[in-house]
Amino acid sequence: MKRLLVFIAVFATCFAVSAQQRPQYTQYILNNFILNPAIAGIENYVDVKAGYRNQWQGLSGAPETSYLSVHAPIGKSFLYGTSTSVPQGGGTNPNSRSYLQNYMASEPHHGVGFTAVSDKAGPITRTDLNFNYAYHIGITEQINVSVGVAAGVSKIYLDRSQIILENPVDQAIGTGSYDQFKPDLSAGLWLYGPRYFAGVSAQQLLKSPIGFSDDPVAYSQGRKVPHLFATAGYKVYLGDDFAAIPSLLVKVVSPVPASVDANLKLAYKDRFWVGGSYRKDDAFAGMAGFNIGSLMNIGYSYDFTTSGLNTVSRGSHEIVLGLFLNNRYKVTCPQKSW
């Protein structure tokens, strides 16, 4: 029982440091869709992203996260034209000042998507599957707003073989089902224009109980808690070929303190970018990435841990691979989400 209590204490500390039950993402700027369902269908192609994160490398049982996301616009505006108002051939470089002269708000359209996230920490593995829907509408000639929802299921699995108990019969974790399935619901709002974006979203709106005890009355159960996200970014043109994109992400998960991420991305044309990130009381990060024609892009980040875990952690690695499918307008760089 003592070893179990030690593990629970360490696991609770990890949650307190990361300020969330859901996975941490350093490169959220590359795929805000993983946090906000309102982004579904924002571009005029099928946007596919796959990500992997190895957090706090060197710490036994530290979180490992993998995800796959897919989203696209639907409707006649997309099938027979361009719902996102990009000219044939991809338009102008979105990191150039001239892009502002050609930018138009997207035509009203629907977006659909799918996310699959697997997160493993110690003996607990969680898999989330969600289907997303969003609706985009122009409120001015250059500004869009979209609303979105996501619904799905969470599977939470406890691997008892990784837990060594002083007493093999421990009612705190019980002997029942290793798997738990819980419904999941998220919602979001997204505002975007040629030089800025801002959004709010909420995940885990259903406060489902979580526990592995055979006696939930005697042993209090945990619970999924809502996660609130607010993010904003602004594009600053530094010439005809360069742009700087500062952004901010605030995460609120009661009862732990709010988490704040500040990012800066420097992009050259539609070819490559570098950047840095600071997560309050947790880590600094360096990032880099590039676009490969009109087919794919790739980003990598490394977190330097600054919290108390830096004595045992060798940092965190994260990689994101993106594919532009059905890219009939040969877009080589995201036009609406950067």
mmCIF file of C-alpha atoms in Angstrom:
data_model
loop_
_atom_site.group_PDB
_atom_site.id
_atom_site.type_symbol
_atom_site.label_atom_id
_atom_site.label_comp_id
_atom_site.label_asym_id
_atom_site.label_seq_id
_atom_site.Cartn_x
_atom_site.Cartn_y
_atom_site.Cartn_z
ATOM 1 C CA MET A 1 0.000 0.000 0.000
ATOM 2 C CA LYS A 2 2.886 2.380 0.746
ATOM 3 C CA ARG A 3 4.236 2.111 -2.799
ATOM 4 C CA LEU A 4 0.805 2.817 -4.208
ATOM 5 C CA LEU A 5 0.519 5.929 -2.050
ATOM 6 C CA VAL A 6 3.953 7.089 -3.197
ATOM 7 C CA PHE A 7 2.912 6.654 -6.840
ATOM 8 C CA ILE A 8 -0.344 8.518 -6.274
ATOM 9 C CA ALA A 9 1.581 11.387 -4.671
ATOM 10 C CA VAL A 10 3.992 11.580 -7.616
ATOM 11 C CA PHE A 11 1.123 11.348 -10.119
ATOM 12 C CA ALA A 12 -0.777 14.113 -8.315
ATOM 13 C CA THR A 13 2.358 16.275 -8.383
ATOM 14 C CA CYS A 14 2.630 15.758 -12.145
ATOM 15 C CA PHE A 15 -0.969 16.883 -12.553
ATOM 16 C CA ALA A 16 -0.301 19.960 -10.423
ATOM 17 C CA VAL A 17 2.768 20.884 -12.464
ATOM 18 C CA SER A 18 1.059 20.451 -15.826
ATOM 19 C CA ALA A 19 -2.133 22.061 -14.478
ATOM 20 C CA GLN A 20 -4.392 19.650 -16.344
ATOM 21 C CA GLN A 21 -5.675 16.111 -16.740
ATOM 22 C CA ARG A 22 -5.559 16.446 -20.528
ATOM 23 C CA PRO A 23 -2.225 16.263 -22.391
ATOM 24 C CA GLN A 24 0.202 19.173 -22.674
ATOM 25 C CA TYR A 25 1.081 20.551 -26.145
ATOM 26 C CA THR A 26 3.967 22.918 -26.819
ATOM 27 C CA GLN A 27 3.176 23.259 -30.541
ATOM 28 C CA TYR A 28 -0.475 24.183 -30.128
ATOM 29 C CA ILE A 29 0.108 26.997 -32.653
ATOM 30 C CA LEU A 30 0.522 24.317 -35.367
ATOM 31 C CA ASN A 31 -2.756 22.604 -34.521
ATOM 32 C CA ASN A 32 -5.187 24.636 -32.437
ATOM 33 C CA PHE A 33 -7.856 22.201 -33.624
ATOM 34 C CA ILE A 34 -6.636 19.713 -30.997
ATOM 35 C CA LEU A 35 -7.870 22.217 -28.362
ATOM 36 C CA ASN A 36 -10.788 23.954 -30.099
ATOM 37 C CA PRO A 37 -13.443 22.165 -32.231
ATOM 38 C CA ALA A 38 -14.527 25.472 -33.824
ATOM 39 C CA ILE A 39 -11.478 25.283 -36.147
ATOM 40 C CA ALA A 40 -12.849 22.290 -38.069
ATOM 41 C CA GLY A 41 -12.943 23.185 -41.779
ATOM 42 C CA ILE A 42 -11.012 26.450 -41.467
ATOM 43 C CA GLU A 43 -8.770 25.691 -44.477
ATOM 44 C CA ASN A 44 -9.838 24.683 -48.006
ATOM 45 C CA TYR A 45 -8.247 21.222 -47.923
ATOM 46 C CA VAL A 46 -8.353 18.136 -45.723
ATOM 47 C CA ASP A 47 -6.017 18.958 -42.839
ATOM 48 C CA VAL A 48 -4.377 15.899 -41.266
ATOM 49 C CA LYS A 49 -2.078 16.189 -38.260
ATOM 50 C CA ALA A 50 -0.223 13.473 -36.323
ATOM 51 C CA GLY A 51 1.676 14.329 -33.155
ATOM 52 C CA TYR A 52 3.849 12.607 -30.583
ATOM 53 C CA ARG A 53 5.081 14.015 -27.250
ATOM 54 C CA ASN A 54 7.536 12.416 -24.825
ATOM 55 C CA GLN A 55 7.263 14.517 -21.669
ATOM 56 C CA TRP A 56 9.843 14.751 -18.878
ATOM 57 C CA GLN A 57 12.216 12.307 -20.553
ATOM 58 C CA GLY A 58 14.221 10.293 -18.023
ATOM 59 C CA LEU A 59 11.418 10.200 -15.435
ATOM 60 C CA SER A 60 9.982 6.694 -15.120
ATOM 61 C CA GLY A 61 6.268 6.599 -15.925
ATOM 62 C CA ALA A 62 6.251 10.130 -17.354
ATOM 63 C CA PRO A 63 3.461 11.044 -19.809
ATOM 64 C CA GLU A 64 3.637 9.950 -23.455
ATOM 65 C CA THR A 65 1.054 11.361 -25.828
ATOM 66 C CA SER A 66 0.138 10.482 -29.426
ATOM 67 C CA TYR A 67 -2.665 11.986 -31.469
ATOM 68 C CA LEU A 68 -4.242 12.037 -34.902
ATOM 69 C CA SER A 69 -6.577 14.814 -36.069
ATOM 70 C CA VAL A 70 -8.430 15.251 -39.349
ATOM 71 C CA HIS A 71 -10.757 18.055 -40.398
ATOM 72 C CA ALA A 72 -12.118 19.611 -43.586
ATOM 73 C CA PRO A 73 -14.815 21.990 -44.875
ATOM 74 C CA ILE A 74 -17.902 20.527 -46.505
ATOM 75 C CA GLY A 75 -20.614 21.901 -48.761
ATOM 76 C CA LYS A 76 -20.945 23.157 -52.329
ATOM 77 C CA SER A 77 -18.682 26.159 -51.697
ATOM 78 C CA PHE A 78 -15.837 23.730 -51.057
ATOM 79 C CA LEU A 79 -16.709 21.125 -53.675
ATOM 80 C CA TYR A 80 -17.197 23.538 -56.577
ATOM 81 C CA GLY A 81 -15.198 26.538 -55.486
ATOM 82 C CA THR A 82 -13.154 27.609 -52.503
ATOM 83 C CA SER A 83 -14.983 28.025 -49.230
ATOM 84 C CA THR A 84 -11.970 29.806 -47.781
ATOM 85 C CA SER A 85 -11.658 32.308 -50.641
ATOM 86 C CA VAL A 86 -8.174 31.303 -51.787
ATOM 87 C CA PRO A 87 -7.491 31.881 -55.508
ATOM 88 C CA GLN A 88 -6.586 29.003 -57.803
ATOM 89 C CA GLY A 89 -2.929 28.051 -57.264
ATOM 90 C CA GLY A 90 -2.858 28.924 -53.593
ATOM 91 C CA GLY A 91 -2.874 32.713 -53.731
ATOM 92 C CA THR A 92 -0.098 34.914 -52.403
ATOM 93 C CA ASN A 93 2.360 34.071 -49.665
ATOM 94 C CA PRO A 94 0.429 34.512 -46.362
ATOM 95 C CA ASN A 95 3.602 35.803 -44.683
ATOM 96 C CA SER A 96 3.848 38.798 -47.046
ATOM 97 C CA ARG A 97 2.206 42.203 -46.677
ATOM 98 C CA SER A 98 0.542 41.853 -50.089
ATOM 99 C CA TYR A 99 -1.508 38.970 -48.653
ATOM 100 C CA LEU A 100 -3.600 41.549 -46.749
ATOM 101 C CA GLN A 101 -4.780 43.092 -50.033
ATOM 102 C CA ASN A 102 -6.143 39.754 -51.291
ATOM 103 C CA TYR A 103 -7.501 38.333 -48.049
ATOM 104 C CA MET A 104 -11.242 37.744 -47.904
ATOM 105 C CA ALA A 105 -13.410 36.237 -45.215
ATOM 106 C CA SER A 106 -14.430 32.656 -45.888
ATOM 107 C CA GLU A 107 -17.822 31.952 -47.402
ATOM 108 C CA PRO A 108 -20.329 30.532 -44.877
ATOM 109 C CA HIS A 109 -19.611 26.818 -44.626
ATOM 110 C CA HIS A 110 -19.617 23.778 -42.380
ATOM 111 C CA GLY A 111 -16.602 21.875 -41.100
ATOM 112 C CA VAL A 112 -16.289 18.351 -39.762
ATOM 113 C CA GLY A 113 -13.431 16.530 -38.091
ATOM 114 C CA PHE A 114 -12.150 13.748 -35.910
ATOM 115 C CA THR A 115 -9.541 13.516 -33.135
ATOM 116 C CA ALA A 116 -7.951 10.472 -31.515
ATOM 117 C CA VAL A 117 -5.642 11.045 -28.538
ATOM 118 C CA SER A 118 -3.750 8.442 -26.502
ATOM 119 C CA ASP A 119 -2.078 9.574 -23.279
ATOM 120 C CA LYS A 120 -0.120 7.217 -20.989
ATOM 121 C CA ALA A 121 1.194 8.206 -17.559
ATOM 122 C CA GLY A 122 2.462 5.506 -15.215
ATOM 123 C CA PRO A 123 -0.026 2.617 -15.057
ATOM 124 C CA ILE A 124 -2.907 4.691 -16.463
ATOM 125 C CA THR A 125 -3.629 4.953 -20.203
ATOM 126 C CA ARG A 126 -6.361 7.186 -21.530
ATOM 127 C CA THR A 127 -7.730 7.182 -25.084
ATOM 128 C CA ASP A 128 -10.099 9.903 -26.313
ATOM 129 C CA LEU A 129 -12.105 9.641 -29.558
ATOM 130 C CA ASN A 130 -14.163 12.662 -30.631
ATOM 131 C CA PHE A 131 -16.145 13.750 -33.674
ATOM 132 C CA ASN A 132 -16.211 17.498 -34.364
ATOM 133 C CA TYR A 133 -18.559 19.894 -36.131
ATOM 134 C CA ALA A 134 -18.119 23.629 -36.781
ATOM 135 C CA TYR A 135 -19.901 26.382 -38.688
ATOM 136 C CA HIS A 136 -17.992 29.354 -40.142
ATOM 137 C CA ILE A 137 -19.539 32.665 -41.166
ATOM 138 C CA GLY A 138 -18.093 36.013 -42.246
ATOM 139 C CA ILE A 139 -19.135 38.941 -40.055
ATOM 140 C CA THR A 140 -17.215 41.517 -42.147
ATOM 141 C CA GLU A 141 -15.363 41.382 -45.465
ATOM 142 C CA GLN A 142 -12.217 40.120 -43.705
ATOM 143 C CA ILE A 143 -13.352 38.652 -40.381
ATOM 144 C CA ASN A 144 -14.826 35.227 -39.696
ATOM 145 C CA VAL A 145 -16.317 33.700 -36.600
ATOM 146 C CA SER A 146 -16.953 30.001 -36.077
ATOM 147 C CA VAL A 147 -18.569 27.875 -33.406
ATOM 148 C CA GLY A 148 -17.911 24.191 -32.864
ATOM 149 C CA VAL A 149 -18.739 21.182 -30.731
ATOM 150 C CA ALA A 150 -17.085 17.812 -30.211
ATOM 151 C CA ALA A 151 -18.620 14.676 -28.761
ATOM 152 C CA GLY A 152 -17.117 11.285 -28.132
ATOM 153 C CA VAL A 153 -15.893 8.837 -25.537
ATOM 154 C CA SER A 154 -12.919 8.436 -23.207
ATOM 155 C CA LYS A 155 -11.456 5.028 -22.369
ATOM 156 C CA ILE A 156 -9.430 4.932 -19.133
ATOM 157 C CA TYR A 157 -7.329 1.836 -18.488
ATOM 158 C CA LEU A 158 -5.429 0.869 -15.327
ATOM 159 C CA ASP A 159 -2.527 -1.596 -15.752
ATOM 160 C CA ARG A 160 -2.406 -3.275 -12.347
ATOM 161 C CA SER A 161 0.732 -5.194 -13.324
ATOM 162 C CA GLN A 162 2.681 -1.936 -12.932
ATOM 163 C CA ILE A 163 1.530 -1.471 -9.334
ATOM 164 C CA ILE A 164 3.255 -3.338 -6.494
ATOM 165 C CA LEU A 165 1.034 -3.593 -3.418
ATOM 166 C CA GLU A 166 1.991 -4.494 0.131
ATOM 167 C CA ASN A 167 -1.407 -6.165 0.405
ATOM 168 C CA PRO A 168 -2.455 -7.897 -2.874
ATOM 169 C CA VAL A 169 -6.099 -7.343 -1.918
ATOM 170 C CA ASP A 170 -6.380 -3.572 -1.861
ATOM 171 C CA GLN A 171 -9.907 -2.168 -2.055
ATOM 172 C CA ALA A 172 -8.589 1.263 -3.047
ATOM 173 C CA ILE A 173 -8.074 -0.014 -6.590
ATOM 174 C CA GLY A 174 -10.343 -3.052 -6.438
ATOM 175 C CA THR A 175 -10.384 -6.143 -8.604
ATOM 176 C CA GLY A 176 -13.103 -5.190 -11.066
ATOM 177 C CA SER A 177 -12.956 -3.865 -14.601
ATOM 178 C CA TYR A 178 -9.612 -2.575 -15.855
ATOM 179 C CA ASP A 179 -11.370 -0.355 -18.407
ATOM 180 C CA GLN A 180 -13.749 2.530 -17.930
ATOM 181 C CA PHE A 181 -15.658 4.272 -20.723
ATOM 182 C CA LYS A 182 -16.880 7.817 -20.150
ATOM 183 C CA PRO A 183 -18.796 10.188 -22.469
ATOM 184 C CA ASP A 184 -16.994 13.360 -23.511
ATOM 185 C CA LEU A 185 -18.179 16.775 -24.717
ATOM 186 C CA SER A 186 -16.311 19.930 -25.805
ATOM 187 C CA ALA A 187 -17.292 23.296 -27.302
ATOM 188 C CA GLY A 188 -15.454 26.274 -28.748
ATOM 189 C CA LEU A 189 -15.615 29.692 -30.391
ATOM 190 C CA TRP A 190 -13.024 31.052 -32.882
ATOM 191 C CA LEU A 191 -12.553 34.538 -34.374
ATOM 192 C CA TYR A 192 -10.051 35.024 -37.209
ATOM 193 C CA GLY A 193 -8.922 37.565 -39.754
ATOM 194 C CA PRO A 194 -5.854 38.239 -41.930
ATOM 195 C CA ARG A 195 -3.606 39.276 -39.028
ATOM 196 C CA TYR A 196 -5.052 37.771 -35.866
ATOM 197 C CA PHE A 197 -6.999 34.983 -34.234
ATOM 198 C CA ALA A 198 -8.657 34.530 -30.848
ATOM 199 C CA GLY A 199 -10.580 31.653 -29.383
ATOM 200 C CA VAL A 200 -12.055 30.110 -26.278
ATOM 201 C CA SER A 201 -12.931 26.474 -25.713
ATOM 202 C CA ALA A 202 -13.925 24.055 -22.986
ATOM 203 C CA GLN A 203 -13.089 20.357 -22.826
ATOM 204 C CA GLN A 204 -14.479 17.683 -20.499
ATOM 205 C CA LEU A 205 -17.763 19.475 -19.956
ATOM 206 C CA LEU A 206 -19.257 16.252 -18.569
ATOM 207 C CA LYS A 207 -17.915 15.746 -15.039
ATOM 208 C CA SER A 208 -17.808 11.947 -15.177
ATOM 209 C CA PRO A 209 -16.526 10.091 -12.082
ATOM 210 C CA ILE A 210 -13.249 8.144 -12.330
ATOM 211 C CA GLY A 211 -12.258 5.429 -9.891
ATOM 212 C CA PHE A 212 -11.163 1.792 -9.712
ATOM 213 C CA SER A 213 -12.383 0.836 -6.270
ATOM 214 C CA ASP A 214 -14.922 -1.963 -5.716
ATOM 215 C CA ASP A 215 -16.396 0.186 -2.932
ATOM 216 C CA PRO A 216 -16.929 3.742 -4.261
ATOM 217 C CA VAL A 217 -18.798 4.698 -1.084
ATOM 218 C CA ALA A 218 -15.886 3.987 1.273
ATOM 219 C CA TYR A 219 -13.252 5.219 -1.201
ATOM 220 C CA SER A 220 -13.900 8.601 -2.771
ATOM 221 C CA GLN A 221 -13.813 8.611 -6.570
ATOM 222 C CA GLY A 222 -11.949 11.016 -8.793
ATOM 223 C CA ARG A 223 -13.733 13.026 -11.449
ATOM 224 C CA LYS A 224 -13.080 14.467 -14.899
ATOM 225 C CA VAL A 225 -12.985 18.231 -14.526
ATOM 226 C CA PRO A 226 -13.627 20.892 -17.188
ATOM 227 C CA HIS A 227 -10.591 22.376 -18.961
ATOM 228 C CA LEU A 228 -10.931 25.966 -20.187
ATOM 229 C CA PHE A 229 -8.639 27.370 -22.895
ATOM 230 C CA ALA A 230 -8.259 30.932 -24.156
ATOM 231 C CA THR A 231 -5.789 31.749 -26.912
ATOM 232 C CA ALA A 232 -4.935 34.660 -29.189
ATOM 233 C CA GLY A 233 -2.269 35.508 -31.744
ATOM 234 C CA TYR A 234 -1.288 38.412 -33.989
ATOM 235 C CA LYS A 235 0.802 38.492 -37.173
ATOM 236 C CA VAL A 236 3.411 41.266 -37.488
ATOM 237 C CA TYR A 237 4.869 41.704 -40.986
ATOM 238 C CA LEU A 238 8.631 42.309 -40.946
ATOM 239 C CA GLY A 239 9.064 42.814 -44.680
ATOM 240 C CA ASP A 240 7.927 41.201 -47.899
ATOM 241 C CA ASP A 241 9.050 37.718 -46.849
ATOM 242 C CA PHE A 242 9.095 37.588 -43.041
ATOM 243 C CA ALA A 243 6.419 37.610 -40.352
ATOM 244 C CA ALA A 244 6.468 37.330 -36.569
ATOM 245 C CA ILE A 245 3.509 35.674 -34.848
ATOM 246 C CA PRO A 246 3.317 36.121 -31.063
ATOM 247 C CA SER A 247 0.577 34.095 -29.362
ATOM 248 C CA LEU A 248 -0.696 33.332 -25.877
ATOM 249 C CA LEU A 249 -2.510 30.360 -24.403
ATOM 250 C CA VAL A 250 -4.152 30.374 -20.973
ATOM 251 C CA LYS A 251 -5.419 27.118 -19.447
ATOM 252 C CA VAL A 252 -7.682 27.008 -16.410
ATOM 253 C CA VAL A 253 -8.328 23.735 -14.597
ATOM 254 C CA SER A 254 -9.752 24.062 -11.097
ATOM 255 C CA PRO A 255 -8.426 23.861 -8.428
ATOM 256 C CA VAL A 256 -4.801 24.195 -9.623
ATOM 257 C CA PRO A 257 -3.344 27.579 -10.686
ATOM 258 C CA ALA A 258 -3.863 28.759 -14.256
ATOM 259 C CA SER A 259 -1.183 27.800 -16.782
ATOM 260 C CA VAL A 260 0.135 30.401 -19.232
ATOM 261 C CA ASP A 261 2.057 29.685 -22.466
ATOM 262 C CA ALA A 262 3.683 32.527 -24.419
ATOM 263 C CA ASN A 263 4.939 31.724 -27.942
ATOM 264 C CA LEU A 264 6.780 33.560 -30.704
ATOM 265 C CA LYS A 265 6.982 32.121 -34.236
ATOM 266 C CA LEU A 266 9.190 33.689 -36.946
ATOM 267 C CA ALA A 267 8.252 32.557 -40.464
ATOM 268 C CA TYR A 268 10.015 32.999 -43.796
ATOM 269 C CA LYS A 269 7.649 32.989 -46.788
ATOM 270 C CA ASP A 270 5.811 29.676 -46.823
ATOM 271 C CA ARG A 271 8.940 27.586 -46.380
ATOM 272 C CA PHE A 272 10.232 27.380 -42.807
ATOM 273 C CA TRP A 273 9.911 28.885 -39.346
ATOM 274 C CA VAL A 274 11.613 28.976 -35.938
ATOM 275 C CA GLY A 275 10.232 29.953 -32.565
ATOM 276 C CA GLY A 276 10.378 29.888 -28.815
ATOM 277 C CA SER A 277 7.955 29.304 -25.972
ATOM 278 C CA TYR A 278 7.724 29.956 -22.248
ATOM 279 C CA ARG A 279 5.354 28.071 -19.963
ATOM 280 C CA LYS A 280 5.002 29.768 -16.585
ATOM 281 C CA ASP A 281 6.738 27.873 -13.748
ATOM 282 C CA ASP A 282 7.332 24.864 -15.993
ATOM 283 C CA ALA A 283 9.562 25.152 -19.079
ATOM 284 C CA PHE A 284 11.235 27.053 -21.894
ATOM 285 C CA ALA A 285 11.035 25.546 -25.384
ATOM 286 C CA GLY A 286 12.666 25.919 -28.779
ATOM 287 C CA MET A 287 10.718 25.118 -31.968
ATOM 288 C CA ALA A 288 11.399 24.792 -35.684
ATOM 289 C CA GLY A 289 9.558 23.537 -38.746
ATOM 290 C CA PHE A 290 9.207 23.697 -42.497
ATOM 291 C CA ASN A 291 6.685 23.155 -45.282
ATOM 292 C CA ILE A 292 7.334 20.593 -48.023
ATOM 293 C CA GLY A 293 5.570 21.935 -51.099
ATOM 294 C CA SER A 294 1.792 21.629 -51.096
ATOM 295 C CA LEU A 295 1.813 18.176 -49.497
ATOM 296 C CA MET A 296 3.047 18.355 -45.920
ATOM 297 C CA ASN A 297 4.704 20.254 -43.097
ATOM 298 C CA ILE A 298 6.626 19.189 -40.016
ATOM 299 C CA GLY A 299 7.427 20.820 -36.679
ATOM 300 C CA TYR A 300 9.661 19.869 -33.754
ATOM 301 C CA SER A 301 10.009 21.315 -30.251
ATOM 302 C CA TYR A 302 12.157 20.619 -27.213
ATOM 303 C CA ASP A 303 11.160 21.751 -23.705
ATOM 304 C CA PHE A 304 13.799 22.659 -21.123
ATOM 305 C CA THR A 305 12.214 21.875 -17.754
ATOM 306 C CA THR A 306 12.453 24.689 -15.182
ATOM 307 C CA SER A 307 10.145 23.274 -12.480
ATOM 308 C CA GLY A 308 11.255 21.100 -9.570
ATOM 309 C CA LEU A 309 11.245 18.126 -11.948
ATOM 310 C CA ASN A 310 14.407 19.421 -13.661
ATOM 311 C CA THR A 311 16.526 17.307 -11.301
ATOM 312 C CA VAL A 312 15.136 14.108 -12.841
ATOM 313 C CA SER A 313 13.823 15.263 -16.234
ATOM 314 C CA ARG A 314 15.893 15.644 -19.397
ATOM 315 C CA GLY A 315 13.203 17.762 -21.030
ATOM 316 C CA SER A 316 10.339 16.990 -23.395
ATOM 317 C CA HIS A 317 10.310 16.186 -27.114
ATOM 318 C CA GLU A 318 7.369 16.875 -29.406
ATOM 319 C CA ILE A 319 6.950 16.356 -33.147
ATOM 320 C CA VAL A 320 3.983 17.239 -35.376
ATOM 321 C CA LEU A 321 3.522 16.058 -38.964
ATOM 322 C CA GLY A 322 0.860 17.632 -41.176
ATOM 323 C CA LEU A 323 -0.599 16.579 -44.529
ATOM 324 C CA PHE A 324 -2.625 18.718 -46.971
ATOM 325 C CA LEU A 325 -4.981 16.283 -48.713
ATOM 326 C CA ASN A 326 -7.285 17.149 -51.627
ATOM 327 C CA ASN A 327 -5.267 20.356 -51.899
ATOM 328 C CA ARG A 328 -6.672 21.403 -55.287
ATOM 329 C CA TYR A 329 -5.470 25.005 -54.882
ATOM 330 C CA LYS A 330 -1.882 23.923 -54.156
ATOM 331 C CA VAL A 331 -1.693 25.783 -50.872
ATOM 332 C CA THR A 332 1.844 25.503 -49.488
ATOM 333 C CA CYS A 333 1.193 27.189 -46.145
ATOM 334 C CA PRO A 334 -1.997 27.405 -44.027
ATOM 335 C CA GLN A 335 -3.904 30.520 -45.112
ATOM 336 C CA LYS A 336 -6.244 30.948 -42.154
ATOM 337 C CA SER A 337 -4.495 29.352 -39.181
ATOM 338 C CA TRP A 338 -0.767 29.967 -39.850
#
